[in-house]
Short mmCIF file of C-alpha atoms and ligand atoms in Angstrom, two decimals:
data_model
loop_
_atom_site.label_atom_id
_atom_site.label_comp_id
_atom_site.label_asym_id
_atom_site.label_seq_id
_atom_site.Cartn_x
_atom_site.Cartn_y
_atom_site.Cartn_z
CA MET V 23 -5.36 10.49 -13.93
CA ILE V 24 -3.10 7.63 -15.08
CA TYR V 25 -1.73 5.30 -12.40
CA ALA V 26 0.43 2.17 -12.60
CA ARG V 27 -0.42 -1.24 -11.15
CA ILE V 28 1.19 -4.67 -11.12
CA ALA V 29 -0.70 -6.90 -13.54
CA GLY V 30 1.43 -10.05 -13.26
CA THR V 31 4.47 -11.51 -11.52
CA GLY V 32 6.93 -14.28 -12.37
CA SER V 33 10.22 -15.73 -11.18
CA PHE V 34 12.82 -18.34 -11.99
CA LEU V 35 15.55 -20.10 -10.03
CA PRO V 36 18.23 -22.13 -11.81
CA GLY V 37 18.95 -25.77 -10.96
CA GLU V 38 18.56 -27.58 -7.67
CA PRO V 39 18.99 -25.91 -4.25
CA VAL V 40 22.60 -25.96 -2.99
CA SER V 41 22.70 -26.49 0.79
CA ASN V 42 25.21 -25.12 3.27
CA ASP V 43 26.53 -28.67 3.71
CA ASP V 44 27.00 -28.85 -0.08
CA LEU V 45 29.28 -25.78 0.21
CA VAL V 46 31.24 -27.48 2.98
CA ALA V 47 31.55 -30.56 0.74
CA ARG V 48 32.94 -28.29 -2.00
CA GLY V 49 35.78 -27.32 0.36
CA ILE V 50 34.55 -23.98 1.79
CA ASP V 51 35.73 -23.43 5.37
CA THR V 52 32.30 -22.89 6.89
CA SER V 53 29.43 -24.76 8.57
CA ASP V 54 25.65 -25.01 8.30
CA GLU V 55 25.45 -23.90 11.93
CA TRP V 56 27.43 -20.66 11.33
CA ILE V 57 25.54 -19.71 8.16
CA VAL V 58 22.08 -20.40 9.61
CA GLU V 59 22.82 -18.61 12.89
CA ARG V 60 24.39 -15.49 11.32
CA THR V 61 22.23 -15.17 8.20
CA GLY V 62 19.25 -17.55 8.19
CA ILE V 63 20.39 -18.94 4.83
CA ARG V 64 19.94 -22.71 4.33
CA THR V 65 20.05 -23.07 0.53
CA ARG V 66 20.68 -21.01 -2.60
CA HIS V 67 20.53 -21.69 -6.35
CA LEU V 68 23.65 -21.41 -8.51
CA ALA V 69 23.36 -21.15 -12.29
CA ALA V 70 25.36 -23.42 -14.61
CA SER V 71 28.36 -21.68 -16.18
CA ASP V 72 26.62 -21.20 -19.55
CA VAL V 73 23.46 -19.62 -18.06
CA THR V 74 23.29 -15.82 -18.10
CA SER V 75 21.19 -13.17 -16.37
CA SER V 76 19.13 -12.71 -19.55
CA ASP V 77 18.36 -16.46 -19.58
CA LEU V 78 17.01 -16.29 -16.01
CA ALA V 79 15.22 -13.01 -16.82
CA CYS V 80 13.59 -14.60 -19.86
CA GLU V 81 12.01 -17.44 -17.87
CA ALA V 82 10.80 -15.08 -15.11
CA SER V 83 9.45 -12.61 -17.70
CA ARG V 84 7.53 -15.26 -19.64
CA ARG V 85 5.79 -16.24 -16.40
CA ALA V 86 5.00 -12.60 -15.46
CA ILE V 87 3.68 -11.79 -18.94
CA ALA V 88 1.51 -14.94 -18.92
CA ALA V 89 0.22 -14.09 -15.43
CA ALA V 90 -0.81 -10.67 -16.77
CA GLY V 91 -2.68 -12.38 -19.63
CA LEU V 92 -0.45 -10.66 -22.21
CA GLN V 93 1.98 -11.47 -25.02
CA PRO V 94 5.59 -10.16 -25.10
CA GLU V 95 4.71 -7.76 -27.93
CA ASP V 96 2.16 -6.03 -25.67
CA ILE V 97 5.09 -4.68 -23.60
CA ASP V 98 6.41 -1.23 -24.60
CA LEU V 99 9.15 -0.77 -21.97
CA VAL V 100 11.70 -3.31 -20.69
CA ILE V 101 13.84 -2.50 -17.64
CA VAL V 102 16.32 -5.02 -16.24
CA ALA V 103 17.98 -4.38 -12.89
CA THR V 104 21.23 -6.31 -12.70
CA SER V 105 24.81 -6.02 -11.48
CA THR V 106 25.77 -9.17 -13.37
CA PRO V 107 24.90 -8.30 -16.99
CA ASP V 108 25.56 -10.80 -19.78
CA CYS V 109 28.26 -8.52 -21.21
CA ILE V 110 29.48 -4.91 -21.06
CA PHE V 111 27.06 -4.01 -23.83
CA PRO V 112 24.44 -4.30 -25.22
CA SER V 113 22.22 -4.12 -22.16
CA THR V 114 20.76 -7.28 -20.66
CA ALA V 115 17.34 -5.70 -21.28
CA THR V 116 17.88 -5.70 -25.04
CA LEU V 117 19.17 -9.29 -24.94
CA LEU V 118 16.07 -10.23 -22.95
CA GLN V 119 13.90 -8.43 -25.49
CA ALA V 120 15.44 -10.55 -28.27
CA LYS V 121 14.99 -13.79 -26.29
CA LEU V 122 11.32 -12.93 -25.73
CA GLY V 123 10.92 -12.46 -29.48
CA MET V 124 9.86 -8.82 -29.12
CA ARG V 125 10.18 -6.96 -32.45
CA ASN V 126 7.84 -4.08 -31.58
CA GLY V 127 10.53 -1.45 -30.92
CA ALA V 128 9.85 -1.25 -27.19
CA ALA V 129 12.37 0.81 -25.21
CA ALA V 130 14.81 -1.36 -23.26
CA PHE V 131 17.60 -0.52 -20.83
CA ASP V 132 19.37 -1.74 -17.69
CA VAL V 133 19.38 -0.17 -14.25
CA GLN V 134 22.45 -0.49 -12.03
CA ALA V 135 21.58 0.05 -8.37
CA VAL V 136 22.80 -3.34 -7.10
CA CYS V 137 20.38 -4.82 -4.52
CA THR V 138 18.07 -1.77 -4.78
CA GLY V 139 17.90 -2.20 -8.56
CA PHE V 140 14.39 -3.64 -8.69
CA VAL V 141 12.96 -0.79 -6.58
CA TYR V 142 14.75 1.70 -8.84
CA GLY V 143 13.41 -0.06 -11.95
CA LEU V 144 9.85 -0.20 -10.61
CA THR V 145 9.96 3.50 -9.72
CA ILE V 146 11.30 4.49 -13.14
CA ALA V 147 8.66 2.37 -14.90
CA GLU V 148 5.90 3.88 -12.77
CA LYS V 149 6.99 7.38 -13.82
CA PHE V 150 7.05 6.40 -17.52
CA ILE V 151 3.54 4.98 -17.23
CA ARG V 152 2.14 7.90 -15.22
CA SER V 153 3.54 10.33 -17.79
CA GLY V 154 1.41 8.61 -20.46
CA SER V 155 4.42 7.81 -22.66
CA HIS V 156 4.26 4.03 -22.06
CA LYS V 157 1.45 1.62 -21.19
CA ARG V 158 2.98 -1.70 -20.16
CA ALA V 159 6.40 -2.14 -18.59
CA LEU V 160 8.30 -5.34 -17.86
CA VAL V 161 10.51 -4.76 -14.81
CA VAL V 162 12.98 -7.52 -14.02
CA GLY V 163 15.63 -8.17 -11.40
CA ALA V 164 18.05 -10.82 -12.66
CA GLU V 165 21.42 -11.92 -11.29
CA VAL V 166 24.12 -14.52 -11.57
CA PHE V 167 26.02 -13.27 -8.51
CA SER V 168 27.87 -16.60 -8.32
CA ARG V 169 30.07 -15.23 -11.17
CA ILE V 170 31.48 -12.40 -9.04
CA LEU V 171 32.05 -14.37 -5.82
CA ASP V 172 35.52 -15.17 -4.51
CA TRP V 173 34.97 -18.77 -3.43
CA SER V 174 38.01 -18.52 -1.13
CA ASP V 175 36.33 -15.69 0.85
CA ARG V 176 33.96 -17.46 3.25
CA GLY V 177 32.70 -14.12 4.57
CA THR V 178 30.91 -13.45 1.26
CA CYS V 179 30.64 -16.59 -0.91
CA VAL V 180 28.11 -18.34 1.34
CA LEU V 181 25.69 -15.40 1.25
CA PHE V 182 24.62 -15.04 -2.38
CA GLY V 183 22.60 -16.94 -4.98
CA ASP V 184 21.34 -16.65 -8.56
CA GLY V 185 17.79 -16.05 -9.82
CA ALA V 186 15.34 -13.67 -11.45
CA GLY V 187 11.98 -12.10 -10.69
CA ALA V 188 9.76 -10.00 -12.93
CA VAL V 189 6.60 -7.92 -12.86
CA VAL V 190 4.40 -6.43 -15.55
CA LEU V 191 3.36 -2.90 -14.61
CA GLU V 192 0.47 -1.43 -16.60
CA ALA V 193 -1.50 1.78 -16.86
CA SER V 194 -4.61 1.80 -14.68
CA ASP V 195 -7.45 4.06 -13.53
CA VAL V 196 -6.81 3.04 -9.93
CA PRO V 197 -3.55 3.56 -8.01
CA GLY V 198 -1.30 0.48 -7.71
CA ILE V 199 1.80 2.27 -6.45
CA LEU V 200 0.94 4.68 -3.65
CA ALA V 201 4.40 6.12 -2.96
CA THR V 202 8.04 5.60 -3.87
CA ALA V 203 11.36 6.86 -2.50
CA LEU V 204 14.85 6.41 -3.94
CA HIS V 205 18.15 7.42 -2.36
CA ALA V 206 21.90 7.01 -2.77
CA ASP V 207 25.08 8.08 -1.01
CA GLY V 208 28.14 7.23 -3.06
CA SER V 209 30.54 8.02 -0.23
CA HIS V 210 29.84 4.52 1.14
CA HIS V 211 30.99 2.73 -2.00
CA PRO V 212 34.05 0.97 -0.45
CA ILE V 213 32.01 -1.14 2.02
CA LEU V 214 30.31 -3.15 -0.74
CA CYS V 215 31.72 -3.25 -4.25
CA VAL V 216 33.29 -5.17 -7.12
CA PRO V 217 36.16 -2.75 -7.73
CA GLY V 218 37.57 -4.25 -10.95
CA ALA V 219 37.03 -3.15 -14.55
CA VAL V 220 37.78 -4.44 -18.03
CA ALA V 221 40.27 -2.41 -20.09
CA SER V 222 42.86 -3.08 -22.78
CA GLY V 223 41.70 -6.68 -23.05
CA GLN V 224 42.23 -7.45 -19.37
CA VAL V 225 40.53 -7.29 -15.99
CA ILE V 226 42.03 -4.28 -14.22
CA GLY V 227 41.81 -4.58 -10.43
CA ASP V 228 39.83 -6.99 -8.29
CA PRO V 229 36.91 -8.68 -10.14
CA PHE V 230 35.26 -10.12 -6.99
CA LEU V 231 32.60 -8.86 -4.60
CA ARG V 232 34.17 -7.29 -1.50
CA MET V 233 32.18 -6.38 1.59
CA ASP V 234 32.63 -5.04 5.10
CA GLY V 235 29.74 -7.14 6.44
CA GLN V 236 29.26 -5.39 9.76
CA ALA V 237 29.30 -1.88 8.22
CA VAL V 238 26.78 -3.01 5.60
CA PHE V 239 24.60 -4.60 8.27
CA LYS V 240 24.36 -1.40 10.35
CA PHE V 241 23.75 0.81 7.32
CA ALA V 242 21.07 -1.54 5.95
CA VAL V 243 19.04 -1.67 9.17
CA LYS V 244 19.13 2.13 9.50
CA VAL V 245 18.06 3.05 5.97
CA LEU V 246 15.51 0.25 5.51
CA GLY V 247 13.68 1.54 8.58
CA GLU V 248 13.88 5.16 7.44
CA VAL V 249 12.81 4.65 3.84
CA ALA V 250 9.81 2.50 4.77
CA HIS V 251 8.63 5.25 7.12
CA GLU V 252 9.18 7.76 4.31
CA VAL V 253 6.81 6.03 1.84
CA LEU V 254 4.22 5.47 4.57
CA ALA V 255 4.30 9.17 5.50
CA ASP V 256 4.19 10.21 1.85
CA ALA V 257 1.04 8.12 1.25
CA ARG V 258 -0.42 9.00 4.70
CA VAL V 259 -0.70 5.30 5.52
CA GLU V 260 -0.22 3.82 9.02
CA SER V 261 2.18 0.86 9.27
CA GLU V 262 -0.56 -1.19 11.01
CA THR V 263 -2.57 -1.15 7.75
CA VAL V 264 0.27 -2.69 5.73
CA ASP V 265 -0.48 -6.32 4.86
CA TRP V 266 3.02 -7.41 3.81
CA LEU V 267 6.60 -6.20 4.11
CA ILE V 268 9.02 -7.48 1.45
CA PRO V 269 12.51 -6.28 2.31
CA HIS V 270 15.60 -7.12 0.27
CA GLN V 271 16.61 -10.64 1.25
CA ALA V 272 20.20 -10.43 2.54
CA ASN V 273 20.11 -11.67 6.11
CA ILE V 274 17.19 -12.74 8.33
CA ARG V 275 18.64 -10.65 11.18
CA ILE V 276 18.48 -7.49 9.02
CA ILE V 277 14.92 -8.40 8.02
CA GLN V 278 13.88 -8.97 11.66
CA ALA V 279 15.48 -5.70 12.82
CA THR V 280 13.77 -3.77 10.01
CA ALA V 281 10.35 -5.27 10.80
CA LYS V 282 10.83 -4.42 14.48
CA ARG V 283 11.68 -0.78 13.68
CA LEU V 284 8.49 -0.55 11.64
CA GLY V 285 6.35 -2.33 14.21
CA VAL V 286 5.43 -4.98 11.63
CA PRO V 287 5.15 -8.53 13.08
CA MET V 288 7.23 -11.24 11.37
CA ASP V 289 4.09 -13.08 10.23
CA LYS V 290 3.51 -10.11 7.88
CA VAL V 291 7.01 -10.33 6.42
CA ILE V 292 7.78 -12.33 3.27
CA ALA V 293 11.17 -13.97 3.83
CA THR V 294 12.88 -16.16 1.23
CA VAL V 295 16.48 -15.64 2.29
CA ASP V 296 16.49 -19.11 3.88
CA ARG V 297 15.86 -20.73 0.47
CA HIS V 298 17.35 -18.24 -2.02
CA GLY V 299 20.22 -16.55 -0.18
CA ASN V 300 20.89 -13.00 -1.33
CA THR V 301 20.01 -12.71 -5.03
CA SER V 302 20.64 -8.94 -5.12
CA ALA V 303 18.26 -7.18 -7.56
CA ALA V 304 16.26 -10.40 -7.99
CA SER V 305 15.45 -10.90 -4.31
CA ILE V 306 12.39 -8.64 -4.00
CA PRO V 307 10.54 -9.73 -7.19
CA LEU V 308 11.39 -13.38 -6.39
CA ALA V 309 9.83 -13.04 -2.93
CA LEU V 310 6.86 -11.10 -4.31
CA ASP V 311 6.11 -13.76 -6.94
CA LEU V 312 6.45 -16.61 -4.44
CA ALA V 313 3.92 -15.00 -2.09
CA VAL V 314 1.51 -14.15 -4.94
CA ARG V 315 1.61 -17.72 -6.24
CA ASP V 316 1.21 -19.37 -2.81
CA GLY V 317 -1.86 -17.19 -2.16
CA ARG V 318 -0.53 -15.03 0.69
CA ILE V 319 -0.60 -11.82 -1.36
CA ARG V 320 -4.07 -11.01 -2.65
CA THR V 321 -5.69 -8.25 -4.68
CA GLY V 322 -6.26 -5.04 -2.71
CA GLN V 323 -3.54 -5.66 -0.12
CA ARG V 324 -0.93 -3.08 0.80
CA ILE V 325 2.72 -4.10 0.46
CA ILE V 326 5.99 -2.33 1.17
CA VAL V 327 8.91 -3.46 -0.99
CA GLU V 328 12.28 -2.03 0.01
CA GLY V 329 15.91 -2.54 -0.85
CA VAL V 330 19.42 -1.48 0.04
CA GLY V 331 22.66 -2.24 -1.73
CA GLY V 332 26.04 -1.23 -3.07
CA GLY V 333 26.58 2.39 -3.92
CA PHE V 334 25.13 2.81 -1.37
CA THR V 335 21.62 2.88 -2.78
CA TRP V 336 18.31 2.38 -1.01
CA GLY V 337 14.63 2.79 -1.75
CA ALA V 338 11.08 1.65 -1.13
CA ALA V 339 7.69 1.47 -2.81
CA LEU V 340 4.28 1.19 -1.17
CA LEU V 341 2.03 -0.94 -3.38
CA GLN V 342 -1.72 -1.42 -3.45
CA PHE V 343 -1.76 -4.85 -5.06
O1 LIG E 4 22.71 -7.03 -0.16
C1 LIG E 4 23.37 -6.34 0.86
C2 LIG E 4 24.65 -7.05 1.07
N1 LIG E 4 24.98 -7.71 2.21
C3 LIG E 4 24.46 -7.72 3.45
O2 LIG E 4 23.46 -7.18 3.78
C4 LIG E 4 25.27 -8.42 4.48
C5 LIG E 4 25.35 -7.66 5.79
N2 LIG E 4 26.19 -8.30 6.76
C6 LIG E 4 25.95 -9.52 7.29
O3 LIG E 4 24.97 -10.15 6.95
C7 LIG E 4 26.88 -10.05 8.34
O4 LIG E 4 27.79 -9.04 8.72
C8 LIG E 4 27.67 -11.30 7.85
C9 LIG E 4 26.72 -12.47 7.73
C10 LIG E 4 28.32 -11.03 6.51
C11 LIG E 4 28.75 -11.66 8.86
O5 LIG E 4 28.20 -11.86 10.13
P1 LIG E 4 28.90 -11.21 11.40
O6 LIG E 4 28.09 -11.65 12.56
O7 LIG E 4 29.01 -9.74 11.15
O8 LIG E 4 30.29 -11.94 11.42
P2 LIG E 4 31.76 -11.32 11.32
O9 LIG E 4 32.04 -10.83 9.95
O10 LIG E 4 31.98 -10.39 12.46
O11 LIG E 4 32.64 -12.62 11.57
C12 LIG E 4 32.59 -13.29 12.83
C13 LIG E 4 33.46 -14.52 12.74
C14 LIG E 4 34.87 -14.24 12.23
O12 LIG E 4 35.75 -15.08 12.97
P3 LIG E 4 36.61 -14.51 14.20
O13 LIG E 4 37.45 -13.41 13.59
O14 LIG E 4 35.61 -14.00 15.19
O15 LIG E 4 37.38 -15.69 14.65
C15 LIG E 4 34.84 -14.71 10.80
O16 LIG E 4 36.11 -15.13 10.33
O17 LIG E 4 32.88 -15.47 11.80
C16 LIG E 4 33.89 -15.88 10.88
N3 LIG E 4 33.26 -16.17 9.59
C17 LIG E 4 32.82 -17.39 9.27
N4 LIG E 4 32.83 -18.55 9.94
C18 LIG E 4 32.28 -19.62 9.34
C19 LIG E 4 32.99 -15.33 8.59
N5 LIG E 4 32.37 -15.99 7.59
C20 LIG E 4 32.25 -17.27 8.00
C21 LIG E 4 31.68 -18.42 7.43
N6 LIG E 4 31.71 -19.57 8.12
N7 LIG E 4 31.09 -18.40 6.21
#
């Protein structure tokens, strides 16, 4: 039997942290007190205007590939989850492939599932590897969400940040991904979207992120609880035996509510939303890499990663690290 396991992780954040007070100093009608109380966010990273998702992905990928003890040309599948691609086409994954110097003909494509994108990408890569068609996949979440924020909309612009996280997934004799679950319900698309498009040389419609925060909040708490239970049941694993929960990092109150529904204490939850804000598809692999590198996550531990985002999409994976 062929399984898939994570062989290395990496991440990258652009520039210096930007504090809530820095946003106030830039003229946004908000306060550190409001942002911390409602979201838990204290800082985020914002990429310079000439830095793209593939640039951030490249740095994170180099670190993940090095952590796996590999070279870029050892990778035979590249999947990038992003809602802020460098351009309409080609895919950010192929641009990343070029930046990594890969000339081995590896398959490369993007996944668009917004904040659930990394979980979708990981699940797709696992199925490629388990089928025997591919041996080593690079799965990346990379975003420059600052590009799609309306800086005059204080209800959204304070919430998001830029960054990238990556994992190398490789074929293994022992299981590294015990269960996965992916879902979507497109009827909820109006509550979180960037409705605009490019046509006839112009932006048609609204090019900024729009969100009904309270509707998203309620939906997120509900499905994050459900989908975590789904992967636990699928793998016949009790929640008490899970070492770490890594939910999508959007709001500390969503994270706390999700952990409570699962009966997982907060000291088993990896939370980076205070430092990174919401980095959409990058948030889970960023948090995973941070906890691997600071020694909290160790070989053999069980981890639930789970996301929810625009679409709506949601999903989870139960990992045996
Ligand atoms: O990746 C998934 C995407 N997003 C999420 O998961 C986000 C989910 N939603 C949330 O995290 C929360 O709903 C928010 C943090 C977005 C908002 O928190 P809330 O407790 O739902 O606040 P609200 O939208 O009900 O707004 C409450 C008040 C309003 O003022 P009034 O009408 O009560 O006078 C807002 O105008 O807070 C005001 N407000 C702000 N005040 C200061 C909204 N944004 C800000 C701000 N600074 N940045």
